[in-house]
Amino acid sequence: QLQASGGGSVQAGGSLRLSCAASGRTFSRYSMGWFRQAPGKERDFVAAISWSGFTYYADSVKGRFTISRDGAKNTMYLQMNSLKPEDTAVYYCAASRRTWFQPRETWSYDDWGQGTLVTVSS
């Protein structure tokens, strides 16, 4: 089970840190990712981290967002800096058990959290 938290309202240029806590099993051997979905739009890839530590970012967040994980806490994070109004969305965390992990594809993930809302005002 994945539980996303840390969303909220912030002004443009501000920062937020999202957390994704895993329970029920150890996710250290899983690849994990963040996606977001704005109203009326599809769920888009934001960032991912493989079980071995490789990181992947969408071009729109590269240089502003940082994904990380803490194996001891079974938790993944997304540090979001220099937020923009276009970052407004519900953010979802997800985990993948697949050997051939495709970080940018929703179908590559097996477990999803419930989402946390991020609102960035101009």
CSV table of C-alpha atoms in Angstrom, one decimal:
chain,number,residue,atom,x,y,z
A,1,GLN,CA,0.0,0.0,0.0
A,2,LEU,CA,1.3,3.5,-0.9
A,3,GLN,CA,0.3,6.7,0.9
A,4,ALA,CA,1.1,10.0,-0.7
A,5,SER,CA,1.2,13.2,1.4
A,6,GLY,CA,2.7,16.7,1.5
A,7,GLY,CA,0.5,18.4,-1.1
A,8,GLY,CA,-0.9,21.9,-0.4
A,9,SER,CA,-1.2,25.4,-1.8
A,10,VAL,CA,1.8,27.5,-2.5
A,11,GLN,CA,2.7,30.6,-4.5
A,12,ALA,CA,4.7,30.5,-7.7
A,13,GLY,CA,8.4,30.2,-6.9
A,14,GLY,CA,7.7,28.3,-3.7
A,15,SER,CA,8.6,24.7,-2.7
A,16,LEU,CA,6.9,21.6,-1.4
A,17,ARG,CA,8.1,18.1,-0.6
A,18,LEU,CA,5.9,15.2,-1.3
A,19,SER,CA,6.3,11.9,0.5
A,20,CYS,CA,5.1,8.4,-0.5
A,21,ALA,CA,5.1,6.0,2.4
A,22,ALA,CA,5.0,2.3,1.6
A,23,SER,CA,3.5,-0.2,4.0
A,24,GLY,CA,2.7,-3.9,3.9
A,25,ARG,CA,5.9,-4.9,2.2
A,26,THR,CA,9.5,-3.7,1.6
A,27,PHE,CA,9.8,-1.5,-1.5
A,28,SER,CA,13.5,-1.3,-1.6
A,29,ARG,CA,13.7,-3.7,-4.6
A,30,TYR,CA,10.9,-1.8,-6.4
A,31,SER,CA,11.3,1.0,-8.9
A,32,MET,CA,9.0,3.9,-8.0
A,33,GLY,CA,7.7,7.0,-9.6
A,34,TRP,CA,5.6,10.1,-9.5
A,35,PHE,CA,2.9,11.1,-11.9
A,36,ARG,CA,0.5,14.0,-12.0
A,37,GLN,CA,-2.9,14.7,-13.4
A,38,ALA,CA,-4.4,18.1,-13.9
A,39,PRO,CA,-8.1,18.6,-14.3
A,40,GLY,CA,-9.3,17.3,-17.7
A,41,LYS,CA,-5.9,16.0,-18.7
A,42,GLU,CA,-4.2,12.7,-18.8
A,43,ARG,CA,-1.9,11.4,-16.1
A,44,ASP,CA,1.6,12.5,-16.9
A,45,PHE,CA,5.0,11.2,-15.9
A,46,VAL,CA,6.9,13.5,-13.5
A,47,ALA,CA,9.9,11.6,-12.1
A,48,ALA,CA,11.0,8.0,-11.3
A,49,ILE,CA,13.8,6.2,-9.4
A,50,SER,CA,14.8,2.7,-10.2
A,51,TRP,CA,15.4,0.1,-7.5
A,52,SER,CA,19.2,0.6,-8.2
A,53,GLY,CA,19.0,4.4,-7.8
A,54,PHE,CA,18.8,5.7,-11.4
A,55,THR,CA,16.6,8.7,-11.7
A,56,TYR,CA,14.4,10.0,-14.5
A,57,TYR,CA,12.7,13.3,-15.0
A,58,ALA,CA,10.1,14.8,-17.3
A,59,ASP,CA,11.7,17.7,-19.2
A,60,SER,CA,9.2,20.1,-17.7
A,61,VAL,CA,10.5,19.5,-14.1
A,62,LYS,CA,14.2,18.8,-14.8
A,63,GLY,CA,16.3,21.1,-12.6
A,64,ARG,CA,13.4,22.0,-10.4
A,65,PHE,CA,12.3,18.7,-8.9
A,66,THR,CA,14.4,16.0,-7.2
A,67,ILE,CA,13.3,12.4,-6.5
A,68,SER,CA,14.8,10.4,-3.7
A,69,ARG,CA,14.1,7.4,-1.5
A,70,ASP,CA,14.9,6.3,2.0
A,71,GLY,CA,15.0,2.5,2.2
A,72,ALA,CA,15.1,2.5,6.0
A,73,LYS,CA,11.9,4.4,6.1
A,74,ASN,CA,10.3,2.7,3.1
A,75,THR,CA,9.5,6.1,1.8
A,76,MET,CA,10.0,8.0,-1.5
A,77,TYR,CA,10.2,11.8,-1.8
A,78,LEU,CA,9.7,14.5,-4.4
A,79,GLN,CA,11.3,17.8,-3.6
A,80,MET,CA,9.7,20.5,-5.7
A,81,ASN,CA,11.3,23.8,-6.0
A,82,SER,CA,10.6,26.9,-8.2
A,83,LEU,CA,7.0,25.8,-8.5
A,84,LYS,CA,4.9,27.2,-11.4
A,85,PRO,CA,1.1,27.4,-11.8
A,86,GLU,CA,1.4,24.7,-14.5
A,87,ASP,CA,2.6,22.3,-11.8
A,88,THR,CA,-0.9,22.4,-10.3
A,89,ALA,CA,-2.2,18.8,-10.3
A,90,VAL,CA,-3.0,15.8,-8.2
A,91,TYR,CA,0.3,14.0,-7.7
A,92,TYR,CA,0.3,10.2,-7.5
A,93,CYS,CA,3.1,7.9,-6.4
A,94,ALA,CA,3.5,4.4,-7.8
A,95,ALA,CA,5.7,1.3,-7.5
A,96,SER,CA,6.8,-1.2,-10.1
A,97,ARG,CA,7.9,-4.8,-9.6
A,98,ARG,CA,8.9,-5.2,-13.3
A,99,THR,CA,12.3,-6.2,-14.4
A,100,TRP,CA,12.0,-4.2,-17.6
A,101,PHE,CA,11.0,-1.0,-16.0
A,102,GLN,CA,9.7,1.7,-18.3
A,103,PRO,CA,9.7,4.8,-16.0
A,104,ARG,CA,7.6,7.1,-18.1
A,105,GLU,CA,4.7,4.6,-18.7
A,106,THR,CA,1.8,4.2,-16.4
A,107,TRP,CA,1.3,0.6,-17.4
A,108,SER,CA,4.8,-0.2,-16.0
A,109,TYR,CA,3.6,0.4,-12.5
A,110,ASP,CA,1.7,-2.2,-10.3
A,111,ASP,CA,0.7,-0.2,-7.2
A,112,TRP,CA,-0.6,3.3,-6.9
A,113,GLY,CA,-1.2,5.7,-4.1
A,114,GLN,CA,-4.3,7.8,-3.6
A,115,GLY,CA,-2.9,11.1,-4.8
A,116,THR,CA,-2.2,14.4,-3.1
A,117,LEU,CA,-3.2,17.8,-4.5
A,118,VAL,CA,-0.7,20.5,-5.3
A,119,THR,CA,-2.0,24.0,-6.1
A,120,VAL,CA,0.4,26.7,-7.3
A,121,SER,CA,-1.0,30.2,-7.5
A,122,SER,CA,0.5,33.0,-9.6
